[in-house]
C-alpha atoms as one frame of an Amber mdcrd trajectory, in Angstrom:
protein
  34.392 -28.458  -9.927  34.330 -24.714 -10.766  31.601 -22.604  -9.215  28.743
 -21.781 -11.509  28.191 -18.156 -12.396  24.890 -16.511 -11.650  22.548 -16.580
 -14.633  22.452 -13.317 -16.580  19.692 -10.905 -15.683  17.096  -9.711 -18.153
  18.279  -7.691 -21.115  18.431  -3.968 -20.468  15.678  -2.793 -22.763  13.650
   0.386 -22.985  11.131   0.433 -20.152   9.705   2.305 -17.219  11.341   0.835
 -14.104   9.735   1.368 -10.683  12.346   0.897  -7.965  11.870   0.709  -4.207
  14.276   2.792  -2.126  15.173   2.309   1.571  12.564   3.506   4.073  15.266
   4.173   6.645  18.368   1.975   6.655  20.485   2.609   3.554  21.801  -0.970
   3.757  18.397  -2.114   2.499  19.194  -0.749  -0.954  19.321  -3.685  -3.336
  22.129  -4.362  -5.846  19.529  -4.016  -8.602  18.595  -0.534  -7.380  22.256
   0.477  -7.498  22.600  -0.973 -11.000  19.554   0.868 -12.296  20.661   4.159
 -10.728  23.994   3.987 -12.494  22.827   2.714 -15.887  19.337   4.111 -16.545
  19.084   6.731 -19.281  16.771   8.873 -17.138  16.227   8.845 -13.378  13.012
  10.537 -12.283  13.101  11.268  -8.549  10.468  12.654  -6.188  13.160  14.816
  -4.581  16.452  15.055  -6.468  18.307  16.351  -3.399  17.231  13.375  -1.288
  18.202  11.024  -4.078  21.670  12.572  -4.274  22.065  12.052  -0.520  21.124
   8.397  -1.026  23.576   7.892  -3.891  26.322   9.616  -1.885  25.737   7.157
   0.973  25.755   4.289  -1.502  28.993   5.544  -3.052  27.543   5.712  -6.571
  26.503   8.402  -9.028  23.427   8.681 -11.217  24.600   7.660 -14.658  21.898
   9.268 -16.789  19.853  12.431 -16.781  18.328  13.271 -13.399  14.896  14.944
 -13.396  12.298  15.669 -10.748   8.932  13.900 -10.691   6.583  14.853  -7.865
   2.945  15.661  -7.178   3.306  19.231  -8.436   4.783  18.413 -11.862   3.706
  14.834 -12.637   0.844  15.970 -14.890   3.197  17.969 -17.113   6.204  15.632
 -16.905   4.389  12.348 -17.539   4.014  12.805 -21.333   7.705  13.697 -21.595
   8.795  10.532 -19.772   6.409   8.370 -21.797   7.960   9.791 -24.961  11.421
   8.961 -23.670  10.463   5.333 -23.059   8.787   5.138 -26.483  11.982   6.483
 -28.055  14.037   3.676 -26.489  15.122   5.052 -23.123  15.171   3.176 -19.832
  13.466   5.463 -17.318  13.922   4.750 -13.612  11.318   6.135 -11.210  12.145
   6.452  -7.508  10.439   8.218  -4.609  11.768   9.400  -1.262  11.183   6.000
   0.367   9.528   2.725  -0.525   7.770   1.796  -3.750   6.649   4.451  -6.251
   2.870   4.802  -6.736   2.054   3.472  -3.225   0.844   6.771  -1.685   3.618
   8.392  -3.743   3.893   9.726  -7.301   3.976   7.040  -9.975   0.494   5.799
 -10.772  -0.116   8.450 -13.440   3.113   7.490 -15.225   2.448   3.748 -15.007
  -1.083   4.292 -16.334   0.222   6.324 -19.276   2.900   3.768 -20.181   0.394
   0.911 -20.000  -2.020   2.860 -22.216   0.811   3.367 -24.726   1.642  -0.377
 -24.605   5.144   0.339 -23.282   7.072  -2.039 -20.975   6.800  -1.439 -17.231
   8.859  -3.422 -14.727   9.769  -3.222 -11.071  12.782  -3.518  -8.764  11.383
  -4.855  -5.464  12.559  -3.663  -2.109  11.553  -2.088   1.227   7.849  -1.587
   1.938   6.448   0.093   5.037   3.086  -1.577   4.369   4.388  -5.139   4.349
   6.881  -4.597   7.167   4.189  -3.092   9.406   1.860  -5.992   8.691   4.560
  -8.506   9.548   5.394  -6.744  12.836   1.840  -5.940  13.915   0.974  -9.323
  15.390  -2.398  -9.088  13.626  -3.749 -11.504  10.979  -2.003 -11.018   7.637
  -3.648 -13.690   5.489  -5.974 -11.014   4.105  -5.402  -7.263   4.298  -6.163
  -3.976   2.569  -4.181  -0.752   2.268  -6.139   2.459   2.877  -3.338   5.042
   2.638  -3.881   8.403   4.370  -7.275   9.145   5.903  -8.943  12.549   5.362
  -7.596  15.300   7.598 -10.972  16.713   8.663 -12.577  14.826  11.531 -16.020
  14.488   9.940 -14.680  13.167   6.634 -12.246  10.895   8.469 -14.966   9.337
  10.603 -17.262   8.853   7.607 -14.451   7.018   5.819 -13.821   4.847   8.868
 -17.546   4.139   9.265 -17.506   2.670   5.760 -14.707   0.349   6.927 -16.358
  -0.708  10.179 -17.473  -4.061   8.756 -14.233  -4.719   6.832 -13.058  -8.225
   7.875  -9.499  -7.803   6.587  -6.612  -6.247   8.510  -6.290  -2.602   7.461
  -3.107  -0.563   6.943  -2.985   3.239   7.056  -0.293   5.900   6.726  -0.489
   8.921   9.014   1.466  12.049   9.867   2.793  12.110  13.457   1.004  15.347
  14.397  -2.361  13.840  13.344  -1.836  10.399  14.879  -3.674  10.958  18.179
  -6.709  12.451  16.413  -6.785   9.603  13.896  -6.540   6.940  16.588  -9.321
   8.720  18.480 -11.543   8.615  15.403 -10.736   4.937  14.954 -11.625   4.173
  18.563 -14.917   6.038  18.219 -15.881   4.502  14.895 -14.365   1.014  14.957
 -14.526   0.392  18.709 -12.194   1.218  21.582 -11.298  -2.461  22.029 -10.327
  -3.050  18.383  -6.739  -4.436  18.312  -4.212  -2.298  16.475  -0.511  -1.524
  16.149   1.375   1.704  15.509   4.708   1.231  13.752   7.076   4.171  13.620
  10.576   4.830  12.289  10.792   1.359  10.707  14.392   0.205  10.017  15.704
   3.357  11.737  17.543   3.815  15.024  14.409   4.496  17.075  12.155   1.893
  15.482   9.141   1.197  17.692   5.986  -0.904  17.462   3.159  -0.235  19.914
   0.420  -2.881  20.060  -2.862  -2.844  21.953  -6.521  -1.843  21.776  -7.206
   1.494  20.107  -8.138   3.096  23.433  -4.663   2.411  24.858  -2.947   3.635
  21.710  -4.912   6.901  21.883  -3.611   7.518  25.411  -0.056   6.734  24.325
  -0.163   8.981  21.243  -1.691  11.918  23.135   1.739  12.663  24.574   3.146
  13.313  21.094   4.803  10.960  18.627   7.545  11.610  16.100   8.717   9.903
  12.948   7.252   8.066   9.981   4.014   6.352  11.039   2.083   3.314   9.823
  -1.075   2.159  11.616  -2.342  -1.416  11.363  -5.871  -2.176  12.582  -7.548
  -5.560  12.936 -10.571  -6.252  10.774 -14.046  -6.875  12.145 -14.041  -9.980
  14.303 -16.236 -12.824  13.143 -19.321 -13.050  15.313 -20.366 -16.520  14.233
 -22.755 -17.655  11.528 -26.024 -15.785  11.241 -29.031 -16.147   9.000 -28.108
 -16.675   5.304 -31.143 -14.633   4.312 -29.534 -11.518   5.823 -26.703 -11.473
   3.282 -28.618 -12.679   0.211 -29.247  -9.102  -1.043 -25.470  -8.571  -1.017
 -24.943 -11.868  -2.864 -27.529 -11.065  -5.533 -26.158  -7.558  -6.017 -22.706
  -8.945  -6.783 -24.149 -11.565  -9.131 -26.098  -8.860 -10.956 -22.796  -6.991
 -11.393 -21.372  -9.965 -13.272 -19.791 -12.283 -10.677 -20.534 -16.020 -10.658
 -22.988 -17.114  -7.985 -20.773 -19.943  -6.737 -17.765 -17.634  -6.435 -19.753
 -15.013  -4.540 -21.197 -17.605  -2.149 -17.740 -18.975  -1.433 -16.378 -15.457
  -0.793 -19.254 -14.389   1.476 -19.077 -17.695   3.345 -15.392 -17.049   4.121
 -16.256 -13.614   5.534 -19.322 -14.612   7.552 -18.766 -18.212   8.617 -21.964
 -19.217   6.842 -22.182 -22.329   4.698 -21.454 -21.659   1.030 -23.973 -24.375
   0.127 -26.705 -22.779   2.269 -25.987 -19.407   0.694 -26.142 -20.888  -2.797
 -29.463 -22.605  -2.157 -30.942 -19.521  -0.487 -29.827 -17.363  -3.422 -31.443
 -19.736  -5.919 -34.708 -19.602  -3.958 -34.538 -15.799  -3.879 -33.932 -15.608
  -7.633 -36.642 -18.159  -8.524 -39.304 -18.020  -5.798
């Protein structure tokens, strides 16, 4: 019996295409990325020189027009690229590594295309966020991505203080020369014993994952660390059920903002270990004393 051919992919129509590029190992480039690079009408790259180095290593050439799209020109270039898509072009957006718009240029262009009711699609691929989560050894059933923290210590610690009660695992990007200071702020604000992991140089030759309490990671990083850095920090540990009355103001505030009472009670119960039924009944008593 002859082998069945793969089903045809989607028709190549005018669209904005976000494509993930390797975060280290060029072998992680997907066949779809290669196809889009060689067939797109326009390729918008965060750094055109880095993209050319990638295509040289892949043994391919950009088939369409190559333009730059970075934080310094995205405001002026976005309308031009939206017009190209509206006129029927397939515009491929790539950044230096990983997925566009995740702490990289791209959101402004996606927002503009959505507002213009133009198609936006995505070529999946490498992600430092997801890879770090998977390697961290910390809970990954619920997580949040916080990007880069403020550079100034006071602003950084105020931001972290607002996250002190966050129950989900948190993911941050950080520059290597600021890592020790950031870990120190985390230890001060979130607690020296809070479990965490520092992932550096993912998929590269010197890939390393350091796991431990924040206090130990501060000592390790004080000697200097190089490479691309992602920090994963455990969320606030559950301390056991408390008094439902303590969280009722939070429940009622969310209900007043438009959420359903039952949904809010279920969500808060998952975070606190309290009974959703007890929360619901307490909220009803608070609303109708």
